[in-house]
Each structure stands twice: as C-alpha cells, then as structure tokens.
Coordinates of C-alpha atoms in Angstrom, one line a residue:
M58 CA -0.9 5.8 -4.4
A59 CA 0.4 7.8 -1.6
D60 CA -2.8 7.5 0.3
A61 CA -2.8 3.7 -0.2
A62 CA 0.8 3.5 1.1
R63 CA 0.0 5.6 4.2
T64 CA -3.1 3.7 5.0
A65 CA -1.4 0.3 4.7
A66 CA 1.7 1.5 6.7
R67 CA -0.5 2.7 9.5
Q68 CA -2.5 -0.6 9.6
A69 CA 0.6 -2.8 9.5
A70 CA 2.3 -0.7 12.2
I71 CA -0.5 -1.3 14.7
G72 CA -0.6 -5.0 13.9
Q73 CA -3.7 -5.2 11.7
D74 CA -3.5 -8.2 9.3
D75 CA -5.7 -6.7 6.6
Y76 CA -3.5 -3.8 5.6
T77 CA -3.7 -5.0 2.0
G78 CA -7.5 -4.7 2.1
A79 CA -7.3 -1.2 3.5
A80 CA -5.0 -0.1 0.7
Q81 CA -7.3 -1.7 -1.9
R82 CA -10.2 0.2 -0.5
V83 CA -8.3 3.5 -0.9
A84 CA -6.6 3.0 -4.3
G85 CA -8.0 -0.1 -6.0
G86 CA -5.7 -2.7 -7.5
V87 CA -2.4 -2.1 -5.8
S88 CA 0.4 -4.5 -4.8
L89 CA 2.2 -3.9 -1.6
G90 CA 5.7 -4.6 -0.2
V91 CA 6.1 -4.3 3.6
E92 CA 9.3 -4.0 5.6
Q93 CA 9.0 -4.1 9.4
G94 CA 11.4 -3.2 12.2
E95 CA 11.5 -0.1 14.3
L96 CA 9.7 1.5 11.3
T97 CA 7.0 -0.1 9.3
C98 CA 7.5 0.9 5.6
V99 CA 5.0 0.1 2.8
T100 CA 5.6 0.5 -0.9
A101 CA 2.4 0.5 -3.0
A102 CA 2.6 0.0 -6.7
R103 CA 0.3 -0.5 -9.7
P104 CA 0.7 -0.2 -13.5
V105 CA 0.0 3.2 -15.0
P106 CA -3.4 3.2 -16.8
G107 CA -4.0 4.5 -20.3
P108 CA -1.6 4.9 -23.2
L109 CA 1.4 5.2 -20.9
G110 CA 0.6 1.8 -19.4
G111 CA 1.6 0.2 -22.7
L112 CA 5.1 1.4 -22.1
G113 CA 5.3 -0.6 -18.9
L114 CA 5.3 2.3 -16.5
T115 CA 4.5 1.7 -12.8
A116 CA 3.3 4.3 -10.3
R117 CA 4.8 3.8 -6.8
A118 CA 4.6 5.4 -3.4
R119 CA 6.3 4.6 -0.1
A120 CA 5.2 5.5 3.4
C121 CA 6.9 4.7 6.8
T122 CA 5.6 5.0 10.3
Y123 CA 6.9 3.9 13.7
T124 CA 5.9 0.3 14.6
E125 CA 3.6 0.2 17.6
P126 CA 4.7 -2.1 20.4
S127 CA 2.7 -5.3 20.6
S128 CA 0.8 -6.2 23.8
P129 CA 2.1 -9.0 25.9

C-alpha cells in the first residue's frame, strides 16, 4: 500500500493524469483519494484479503510530496 501511495503521489505532483494506473501497477486493486495544494497527498486503500477481510478491515497508506509548478 505504501508503495502505491508514494507512486501515485509522485505522479499526481508532476501533473500526470494516470496516477491511478501507476498505483494499480504497483499494488493491484486500490482506490485512491487525492488532495492537492502546496503538497499533493494521496491515500491508497483496499480491503484486507483473507479471513480478516470478512471483518470489514481496510488497509490504508498515505504519502505526500511537494506539488511541482506547472509550465506556462
């Protein structure tokens, strides 16, 4: 999860549109939440597999990076 969050945060911070695809390639079926401002923060989440998944547990990770300035 942490790798997916870091990858998506970096992609979103540099203005790439496919940050979701990048996170999916790293960690499979994850959902993402993105907050942008001076920092770009991404929260990645997915249900915990196996017996614990039946309890409704969710694994989450959050990563933030500075937002890159956009070109004029």
